[in-house]
Short mmCIF file of C-alpha atoms and ligand atoms in Angstrom, two decimals:
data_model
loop_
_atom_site.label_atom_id
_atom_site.label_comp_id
_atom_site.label_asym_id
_atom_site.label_seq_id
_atom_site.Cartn_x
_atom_site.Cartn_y
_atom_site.Cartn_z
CA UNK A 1 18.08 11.17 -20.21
CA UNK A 2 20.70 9.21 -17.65
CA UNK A 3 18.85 7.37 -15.18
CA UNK A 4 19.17 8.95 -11.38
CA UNK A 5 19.60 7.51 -7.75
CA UNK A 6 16.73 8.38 -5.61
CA UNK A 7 17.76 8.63 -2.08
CA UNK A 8 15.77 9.47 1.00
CA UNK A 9 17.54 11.64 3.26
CA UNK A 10 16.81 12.75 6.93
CA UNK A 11 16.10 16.05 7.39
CA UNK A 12 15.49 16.47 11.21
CA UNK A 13 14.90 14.64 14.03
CA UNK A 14 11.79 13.89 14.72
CA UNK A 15 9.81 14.72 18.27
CA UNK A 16 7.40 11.95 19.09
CA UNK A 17 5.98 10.41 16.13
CA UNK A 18 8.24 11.01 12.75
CA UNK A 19 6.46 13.23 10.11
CA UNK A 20 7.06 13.46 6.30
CA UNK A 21 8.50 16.65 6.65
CA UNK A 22 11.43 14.84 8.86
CA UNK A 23 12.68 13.18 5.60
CA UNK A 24 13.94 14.50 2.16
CA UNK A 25 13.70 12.78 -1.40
CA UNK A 26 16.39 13.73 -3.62
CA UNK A 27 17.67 12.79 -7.35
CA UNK A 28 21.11 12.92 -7.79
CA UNK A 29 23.58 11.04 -10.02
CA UNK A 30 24.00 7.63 -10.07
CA UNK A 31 27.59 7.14 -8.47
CA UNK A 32 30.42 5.19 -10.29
CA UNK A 33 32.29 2.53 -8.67
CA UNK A 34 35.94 3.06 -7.59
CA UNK A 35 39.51 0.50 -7.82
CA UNK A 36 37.76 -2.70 -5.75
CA UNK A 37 34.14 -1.10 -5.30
CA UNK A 38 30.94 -2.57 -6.44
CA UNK A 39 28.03 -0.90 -8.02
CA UNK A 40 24.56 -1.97 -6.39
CA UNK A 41 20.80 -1.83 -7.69
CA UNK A 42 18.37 -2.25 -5.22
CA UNK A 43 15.31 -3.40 -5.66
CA UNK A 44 13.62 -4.19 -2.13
CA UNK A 45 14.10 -2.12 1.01
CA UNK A 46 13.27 -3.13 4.10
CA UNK A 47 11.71 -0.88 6.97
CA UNK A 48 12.15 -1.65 10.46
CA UNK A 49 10.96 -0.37 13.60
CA UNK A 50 14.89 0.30 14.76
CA UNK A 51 14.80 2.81 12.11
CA UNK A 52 13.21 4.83 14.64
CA UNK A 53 15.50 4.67 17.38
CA UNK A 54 18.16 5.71 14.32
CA UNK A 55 16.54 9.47 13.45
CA UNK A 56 17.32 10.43 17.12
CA UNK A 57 20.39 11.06 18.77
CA UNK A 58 19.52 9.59 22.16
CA UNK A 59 22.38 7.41 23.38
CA UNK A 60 21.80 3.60 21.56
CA UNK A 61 23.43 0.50 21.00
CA UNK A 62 24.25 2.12 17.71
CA UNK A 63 25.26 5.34 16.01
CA UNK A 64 22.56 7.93 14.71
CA UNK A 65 21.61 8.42 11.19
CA UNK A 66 23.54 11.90 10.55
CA UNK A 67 20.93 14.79 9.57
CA UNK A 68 21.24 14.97 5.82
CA UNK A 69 22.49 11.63 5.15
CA UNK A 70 20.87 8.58 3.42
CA UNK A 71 18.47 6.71 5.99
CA UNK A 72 19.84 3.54 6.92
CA UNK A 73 17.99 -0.20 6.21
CA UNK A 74 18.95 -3.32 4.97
CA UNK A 75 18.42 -4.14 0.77
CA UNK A 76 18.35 -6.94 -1.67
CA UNK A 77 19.24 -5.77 -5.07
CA UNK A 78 21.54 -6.53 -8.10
CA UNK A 79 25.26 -6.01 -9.37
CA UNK A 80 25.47 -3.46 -11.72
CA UNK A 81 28.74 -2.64 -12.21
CA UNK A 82 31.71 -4.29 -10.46
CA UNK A 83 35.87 -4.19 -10.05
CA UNK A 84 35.88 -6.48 -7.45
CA UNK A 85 37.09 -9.90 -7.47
CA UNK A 86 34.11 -12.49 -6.74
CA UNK A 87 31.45 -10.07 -7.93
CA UNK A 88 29.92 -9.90 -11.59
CA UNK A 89 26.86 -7.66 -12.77
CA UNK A 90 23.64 -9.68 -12.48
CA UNK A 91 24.70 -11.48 -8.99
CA UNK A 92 22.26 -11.13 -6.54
CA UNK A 93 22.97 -9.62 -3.39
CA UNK A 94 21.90 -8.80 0.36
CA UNK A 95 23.36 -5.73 2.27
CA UNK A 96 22.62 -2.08 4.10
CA UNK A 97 22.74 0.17 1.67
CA UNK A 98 19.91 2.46 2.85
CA UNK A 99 16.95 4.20 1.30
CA UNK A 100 18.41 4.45 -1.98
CA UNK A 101 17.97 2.95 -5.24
CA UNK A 102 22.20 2.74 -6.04
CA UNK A 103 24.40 2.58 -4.04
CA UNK A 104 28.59 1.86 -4.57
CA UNK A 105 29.72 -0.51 -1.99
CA UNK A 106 33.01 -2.54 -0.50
CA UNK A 107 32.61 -6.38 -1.17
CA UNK A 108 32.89 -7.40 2.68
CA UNK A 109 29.22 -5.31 2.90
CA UNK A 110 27.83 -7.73 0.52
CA UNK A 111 26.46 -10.83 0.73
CA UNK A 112 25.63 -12.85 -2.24
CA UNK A 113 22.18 -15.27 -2.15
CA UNK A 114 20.71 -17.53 -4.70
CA UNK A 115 17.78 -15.67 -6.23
CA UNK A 116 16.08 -19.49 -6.85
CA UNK A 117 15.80 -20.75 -3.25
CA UNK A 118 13.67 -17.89 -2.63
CA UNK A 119 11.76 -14.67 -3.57
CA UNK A 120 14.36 -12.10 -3.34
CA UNK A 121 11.87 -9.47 -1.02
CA UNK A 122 12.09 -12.57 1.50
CA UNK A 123 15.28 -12.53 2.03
CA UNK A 124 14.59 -9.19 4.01
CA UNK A 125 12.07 -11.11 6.19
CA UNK A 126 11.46 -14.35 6.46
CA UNK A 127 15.06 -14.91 5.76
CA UNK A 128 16.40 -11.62 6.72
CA UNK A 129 17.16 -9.81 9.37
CA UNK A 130 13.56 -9.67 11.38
CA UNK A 131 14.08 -14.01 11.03
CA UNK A 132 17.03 -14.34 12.35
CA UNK A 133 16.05 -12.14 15.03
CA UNK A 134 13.63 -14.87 16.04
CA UNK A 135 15.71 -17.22 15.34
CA UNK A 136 18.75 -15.97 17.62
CA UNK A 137 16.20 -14.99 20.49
CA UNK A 138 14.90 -17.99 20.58
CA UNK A 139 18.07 -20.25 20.84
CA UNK A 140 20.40 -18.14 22.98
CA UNK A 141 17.13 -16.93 25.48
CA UNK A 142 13.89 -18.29 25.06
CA UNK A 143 14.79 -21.56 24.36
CA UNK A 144 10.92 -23.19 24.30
CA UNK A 145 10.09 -26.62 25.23
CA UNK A 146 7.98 -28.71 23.91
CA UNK A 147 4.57 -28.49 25.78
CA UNK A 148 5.12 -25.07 27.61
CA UNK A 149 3.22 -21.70 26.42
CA UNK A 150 5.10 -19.26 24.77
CA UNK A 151 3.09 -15.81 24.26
CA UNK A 152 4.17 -13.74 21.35
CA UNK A 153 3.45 -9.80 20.72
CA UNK A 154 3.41 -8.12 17.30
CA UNK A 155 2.63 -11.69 16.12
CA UNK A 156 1.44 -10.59 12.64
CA UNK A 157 4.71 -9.01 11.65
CA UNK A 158 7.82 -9.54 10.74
CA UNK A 159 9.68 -10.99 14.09
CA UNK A 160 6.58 -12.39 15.25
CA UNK A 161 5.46 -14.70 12.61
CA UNK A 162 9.11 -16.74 12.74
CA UNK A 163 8.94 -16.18 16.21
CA UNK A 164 5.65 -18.37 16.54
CA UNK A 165 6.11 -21.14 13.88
CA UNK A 166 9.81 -22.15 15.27
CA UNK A 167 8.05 -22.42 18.45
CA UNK A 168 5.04 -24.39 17.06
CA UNK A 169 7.48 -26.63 15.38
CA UNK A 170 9.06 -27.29 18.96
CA UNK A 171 5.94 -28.36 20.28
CA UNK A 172 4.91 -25.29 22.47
CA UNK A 173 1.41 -24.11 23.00
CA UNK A 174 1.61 -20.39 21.15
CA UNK A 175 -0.40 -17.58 22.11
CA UNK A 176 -0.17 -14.06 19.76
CA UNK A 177 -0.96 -10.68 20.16
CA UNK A 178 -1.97 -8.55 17.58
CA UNK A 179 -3.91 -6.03 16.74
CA UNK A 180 -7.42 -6.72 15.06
CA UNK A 181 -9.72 -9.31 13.99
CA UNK A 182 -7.82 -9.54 10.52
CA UNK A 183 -4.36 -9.80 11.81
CA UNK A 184 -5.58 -12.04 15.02
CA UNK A 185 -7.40 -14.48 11.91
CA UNK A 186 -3.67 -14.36 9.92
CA UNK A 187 -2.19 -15.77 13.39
CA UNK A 188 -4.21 -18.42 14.06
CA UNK A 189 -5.13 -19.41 10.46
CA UNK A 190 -2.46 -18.92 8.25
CA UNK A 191 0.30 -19.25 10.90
CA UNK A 192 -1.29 -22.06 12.44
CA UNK A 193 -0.96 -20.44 16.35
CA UNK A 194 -3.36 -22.16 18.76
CA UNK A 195 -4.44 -18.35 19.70
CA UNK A 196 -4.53 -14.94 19.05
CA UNK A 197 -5.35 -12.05 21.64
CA UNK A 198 -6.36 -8.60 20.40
CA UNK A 199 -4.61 -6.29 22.36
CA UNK A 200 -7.04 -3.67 21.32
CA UNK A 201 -9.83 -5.95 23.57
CA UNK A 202 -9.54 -6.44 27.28
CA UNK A 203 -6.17 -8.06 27.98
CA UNK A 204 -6.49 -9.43 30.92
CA UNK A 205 -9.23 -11.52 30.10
CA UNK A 206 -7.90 -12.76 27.55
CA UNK A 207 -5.02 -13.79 28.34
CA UNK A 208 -7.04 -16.05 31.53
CA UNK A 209 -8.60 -17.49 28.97
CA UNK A 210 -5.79 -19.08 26.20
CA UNK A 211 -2.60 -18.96 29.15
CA UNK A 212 -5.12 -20.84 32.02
CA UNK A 213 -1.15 -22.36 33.09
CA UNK A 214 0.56 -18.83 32.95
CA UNK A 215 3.40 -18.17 30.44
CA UNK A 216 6.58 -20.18 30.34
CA UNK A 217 8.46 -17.30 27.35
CA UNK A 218 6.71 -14.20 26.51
CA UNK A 219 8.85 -12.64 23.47
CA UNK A 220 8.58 -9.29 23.91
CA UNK A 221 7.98 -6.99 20.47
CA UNK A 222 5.91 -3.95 22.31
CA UNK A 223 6.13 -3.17 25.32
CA UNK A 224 3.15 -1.08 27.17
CA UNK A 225 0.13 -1.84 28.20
CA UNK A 226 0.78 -5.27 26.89
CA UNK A 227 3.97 -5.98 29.14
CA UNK A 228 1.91 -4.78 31.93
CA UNK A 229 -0.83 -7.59 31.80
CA UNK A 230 1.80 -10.50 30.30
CA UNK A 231 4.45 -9.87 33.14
CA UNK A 232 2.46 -11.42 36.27
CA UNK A 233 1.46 -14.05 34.18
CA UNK A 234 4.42 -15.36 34.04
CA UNK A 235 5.74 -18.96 35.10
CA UNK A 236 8.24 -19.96 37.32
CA UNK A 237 11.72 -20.52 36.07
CA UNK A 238 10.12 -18.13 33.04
CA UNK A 239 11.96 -16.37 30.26
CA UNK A 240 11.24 -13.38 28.58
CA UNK A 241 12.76 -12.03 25.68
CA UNK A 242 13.14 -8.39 25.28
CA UNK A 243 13.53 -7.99 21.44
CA UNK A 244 11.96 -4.82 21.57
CA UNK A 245 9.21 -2.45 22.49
CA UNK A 246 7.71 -0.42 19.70
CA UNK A 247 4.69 1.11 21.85
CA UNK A 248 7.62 3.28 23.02
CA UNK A 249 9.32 4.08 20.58
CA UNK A 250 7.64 7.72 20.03
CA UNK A 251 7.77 8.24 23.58
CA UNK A 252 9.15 11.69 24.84
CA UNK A 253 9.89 10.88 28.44
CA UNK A 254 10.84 7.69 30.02
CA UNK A 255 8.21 5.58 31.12
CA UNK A 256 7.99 4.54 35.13
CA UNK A 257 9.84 1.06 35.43
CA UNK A 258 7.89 -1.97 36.64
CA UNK A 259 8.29 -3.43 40.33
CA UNK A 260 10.38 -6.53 39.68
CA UNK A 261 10.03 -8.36 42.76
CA UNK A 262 8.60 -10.99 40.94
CA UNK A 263 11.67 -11.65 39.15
CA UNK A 264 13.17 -13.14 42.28
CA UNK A 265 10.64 -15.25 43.81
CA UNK A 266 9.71 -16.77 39.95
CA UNK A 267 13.75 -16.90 38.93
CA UNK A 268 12.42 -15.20 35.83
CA UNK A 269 15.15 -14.42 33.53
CA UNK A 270 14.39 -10.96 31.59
CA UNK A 271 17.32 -10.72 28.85
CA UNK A 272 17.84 -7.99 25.68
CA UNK A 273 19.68 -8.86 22.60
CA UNK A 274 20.45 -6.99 19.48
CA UNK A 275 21.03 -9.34 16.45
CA UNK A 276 23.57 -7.65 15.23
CA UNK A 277 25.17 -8.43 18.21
CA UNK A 278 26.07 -12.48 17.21
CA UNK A 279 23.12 -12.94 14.70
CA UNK A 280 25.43 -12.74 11.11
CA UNK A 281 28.14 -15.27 11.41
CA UNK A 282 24.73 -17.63 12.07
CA UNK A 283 23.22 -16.77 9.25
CA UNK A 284 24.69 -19.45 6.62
CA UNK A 285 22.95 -21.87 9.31
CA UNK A 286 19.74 -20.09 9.91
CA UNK A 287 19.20 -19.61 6.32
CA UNK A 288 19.83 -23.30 5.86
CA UNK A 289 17.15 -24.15 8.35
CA UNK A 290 14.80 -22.09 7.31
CA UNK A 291 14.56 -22.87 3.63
CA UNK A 292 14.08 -26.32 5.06
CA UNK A 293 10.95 -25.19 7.10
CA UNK A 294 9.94 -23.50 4.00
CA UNK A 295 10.32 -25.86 1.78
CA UNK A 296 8.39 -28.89 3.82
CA UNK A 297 4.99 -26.26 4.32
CA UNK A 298 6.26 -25.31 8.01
CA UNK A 299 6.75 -21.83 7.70
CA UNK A 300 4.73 -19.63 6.42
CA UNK A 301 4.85 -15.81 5.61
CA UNK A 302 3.34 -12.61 4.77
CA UNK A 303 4.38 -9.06 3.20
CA UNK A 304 3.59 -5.96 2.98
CA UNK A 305 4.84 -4.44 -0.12
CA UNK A 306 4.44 -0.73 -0.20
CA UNK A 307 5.22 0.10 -4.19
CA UNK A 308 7.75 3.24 -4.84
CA UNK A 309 11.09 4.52 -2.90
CA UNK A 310 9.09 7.45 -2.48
CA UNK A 311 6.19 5.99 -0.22
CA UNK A 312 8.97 4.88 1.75
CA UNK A 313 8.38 8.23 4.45
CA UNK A 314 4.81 7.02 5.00
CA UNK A 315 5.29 3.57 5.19
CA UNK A 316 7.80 3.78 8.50
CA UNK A 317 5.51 6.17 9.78
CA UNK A 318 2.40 3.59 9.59
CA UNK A 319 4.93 1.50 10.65
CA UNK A 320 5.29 2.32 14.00
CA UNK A 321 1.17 2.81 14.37
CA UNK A 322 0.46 -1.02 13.16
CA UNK A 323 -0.40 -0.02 9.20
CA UNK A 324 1.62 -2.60 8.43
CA UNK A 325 0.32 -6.57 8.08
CA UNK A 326 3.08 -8.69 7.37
CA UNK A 327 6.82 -7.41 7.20
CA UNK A 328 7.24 -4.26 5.78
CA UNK A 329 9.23 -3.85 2.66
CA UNK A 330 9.59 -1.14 -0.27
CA UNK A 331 10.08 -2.18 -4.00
CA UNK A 332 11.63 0.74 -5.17
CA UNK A 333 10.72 0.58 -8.81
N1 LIG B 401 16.53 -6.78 19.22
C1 LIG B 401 16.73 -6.86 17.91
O1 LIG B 401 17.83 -7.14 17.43
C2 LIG B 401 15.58 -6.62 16.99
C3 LIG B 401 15.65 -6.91 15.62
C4 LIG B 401 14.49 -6.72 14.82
C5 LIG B 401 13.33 -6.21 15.39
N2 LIG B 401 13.33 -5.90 16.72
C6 LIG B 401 12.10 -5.39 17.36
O2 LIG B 401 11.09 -6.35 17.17
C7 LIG B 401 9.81 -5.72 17.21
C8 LIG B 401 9.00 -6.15 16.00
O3 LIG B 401 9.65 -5.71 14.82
P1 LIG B 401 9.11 -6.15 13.39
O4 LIG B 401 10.13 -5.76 12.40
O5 LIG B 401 8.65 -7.56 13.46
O6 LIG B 401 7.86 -5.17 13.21
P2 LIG B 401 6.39 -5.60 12.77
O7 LIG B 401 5.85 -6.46 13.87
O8 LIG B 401 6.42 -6.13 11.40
O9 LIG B 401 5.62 -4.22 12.75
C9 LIG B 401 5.41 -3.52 13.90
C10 LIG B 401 4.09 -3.95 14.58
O10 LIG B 401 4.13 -3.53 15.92
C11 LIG B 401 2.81 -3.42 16.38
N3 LIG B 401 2.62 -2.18 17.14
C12 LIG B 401 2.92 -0.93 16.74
N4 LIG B 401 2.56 -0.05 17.69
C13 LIG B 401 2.04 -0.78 18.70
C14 LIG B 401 1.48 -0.44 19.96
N5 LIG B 401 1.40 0.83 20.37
N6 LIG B 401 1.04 -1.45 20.78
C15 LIG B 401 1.12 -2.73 20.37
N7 LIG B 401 1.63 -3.10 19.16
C16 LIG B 401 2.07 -2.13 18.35
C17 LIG B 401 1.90 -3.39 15.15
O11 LIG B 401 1.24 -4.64 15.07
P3 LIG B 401 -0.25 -4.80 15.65
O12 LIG B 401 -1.14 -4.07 14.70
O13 LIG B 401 -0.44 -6.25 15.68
O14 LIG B 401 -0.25 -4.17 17.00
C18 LIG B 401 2.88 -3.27 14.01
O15 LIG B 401 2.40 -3.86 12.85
C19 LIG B 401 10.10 -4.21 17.28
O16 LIG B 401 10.00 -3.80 18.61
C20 LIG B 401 11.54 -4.11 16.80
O17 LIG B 401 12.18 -2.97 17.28
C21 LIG B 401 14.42 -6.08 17.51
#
């Protein structure tokens, strides 16, 4: 029997917190490759929190997934077929094809990667987007210095980890938050942060105790009760960066805004950033730099592999609840 694609398809928008029935699996055939088209196997797909913000159609930064269409997320797979110039089946290549195991893509969506500098799942991580979110927020807003504290939230995951170990390796003090004894351990352990804070214990006192100077950058991954009890902590002159806030994300209604008078008298500076935004014509450099921390022992990472497009439904809804330890990826066969 020909082999299928396997696609996963949204169904509806989801109110509050997505449900499997929001999302359809389908077989269908594999498509062929037109005049200068490429043919693409994937075999990891990444799931990301934004995915979220892409099932609604709330106004964004970018367009909605439409209903009935192949979810969108970023994969690393093979060449299968190709008549383009530059690409031959076997190369290895990065790109966002979505939740589906083929997909037939243009050449300037593709970007080719050496499958021996690195597990290829990593380059969805470590070395993917969710790093070189860390990477970018950390150069063009954070920028740490050696000695101050930088607090980090969703420290186990994806973002987080890089987030952490660039600013270890720049000789800041670096608190995480996380959620549990097991992930907490990971931080401080494996990841080599001087602390961790369980943001399922009491905040507040836990943050007296590892930020006793206040918080010079606070890189913001949640949002929530943990902005709340990080924000008049901070420094003077301090920087937060909002990367995102995924205690939200299933929110109905709009949360009540914080009072920000703080902002003046402790010139914080509060920026967003979407790493789409200026992130890829980095990434050549990034990548460089971080298969350099890699390679000398300085950067560390962890993932969770969820086995089977299938699962992928049930994995983005753990997701967005904390299932997840380590970054989040599908291996689709
Ligand atoms: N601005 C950008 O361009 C950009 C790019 C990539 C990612 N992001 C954002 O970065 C953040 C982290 O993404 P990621 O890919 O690294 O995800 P991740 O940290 O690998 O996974 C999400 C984690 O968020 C934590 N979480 C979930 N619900 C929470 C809640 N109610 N309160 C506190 N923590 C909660 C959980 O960790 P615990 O169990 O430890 O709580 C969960 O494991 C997200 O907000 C995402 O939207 C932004």
């Amino acid at each position: 029997m020909a082999e299928m694609n396997l696609q996963v398809l949204l169904r509806r928008r989801p109110k509050g917190e997505p449900v499997p029935e929001d999302f359809d699996i389908v077989e269908t055939p594999v498509p062929q490759p037109g005049p200068g088209e490429v043919l693409v196997r994937a075999h990891y797909l990444s799931l990301d929190p934004y995915m979220r913000g892409r099932m609604s159609d709330a106004k964004s930064y970018s367009a909605p997934v439409e209903l009935g269409a192949v979810m969108e997320g970023q994969t690393a797979g093979e060449v299968v077929a190709s008549n383009a110039p530059g690409f031959a089946p076997g190369d290895t290549v990065l790109g966002g094809f979505g939740w589906q195991r083929f997909s037939v893509v243009q050449p300037g969506r593709l970007f080719k990667i050496d499958p021996k500098e690195a597990p290829l799942s990593a380059s969805l991580g470590v070395l993917g987007m969710p790093g070189l979110t860390a990477w970018v927020g950390l150069e063009d807003i954070g920028q740490p210095k050696a000695g101050e504290t930088v607090v980090v939230s969703a420290a186990s995951g994806a973002v987080g980890q890089v987030v952490g170990q660039i600013a270890k390796i720049r000789g800041c003090k670096v608190v995480g938050i996380a959620g549990g004894a097991k992930k907490c351990e990971f931080v401080t352990e494996v990841l080599g942060f001087d602390a961790c804070i369980d943001h399922r214990g009491d905040l507040n006192a836990q943050l007296d105790r590892h930020c006793p100077q206040g918080i010079d950058v606070y890189w913001e991954n949640v949002g929530g009760a943990v902005q709340r009890a990080v924000f008049p902590r901070m420094n003077d002159h301090g920087r937060m960066v909002m990367c995102g806030m995924i205690a939200e994300y299933n929110d109905t209604e709009v949360r009540p805004g914080p009072n920000l008078m703080a902002t003046v008298r402790k010139r914080l500076r509060i920026q967003g950033f979407i790493v789409s935004d200026s992130g890829w014509p980095r990434y050549p450099q990034f990548r460089q730099e971080m298969l350099g921390h890699m390679a000398s022992g300085r950067m560390a990472w962890r993932e969770d592999v969820v086995e089977g497009l299938s699962n992928a439904p049930d994995a983005f809804i753990g997701l967005l609840k904390g299932s997840n330890f380590g970054k989040l990826v599908i291996k689709i066969d």
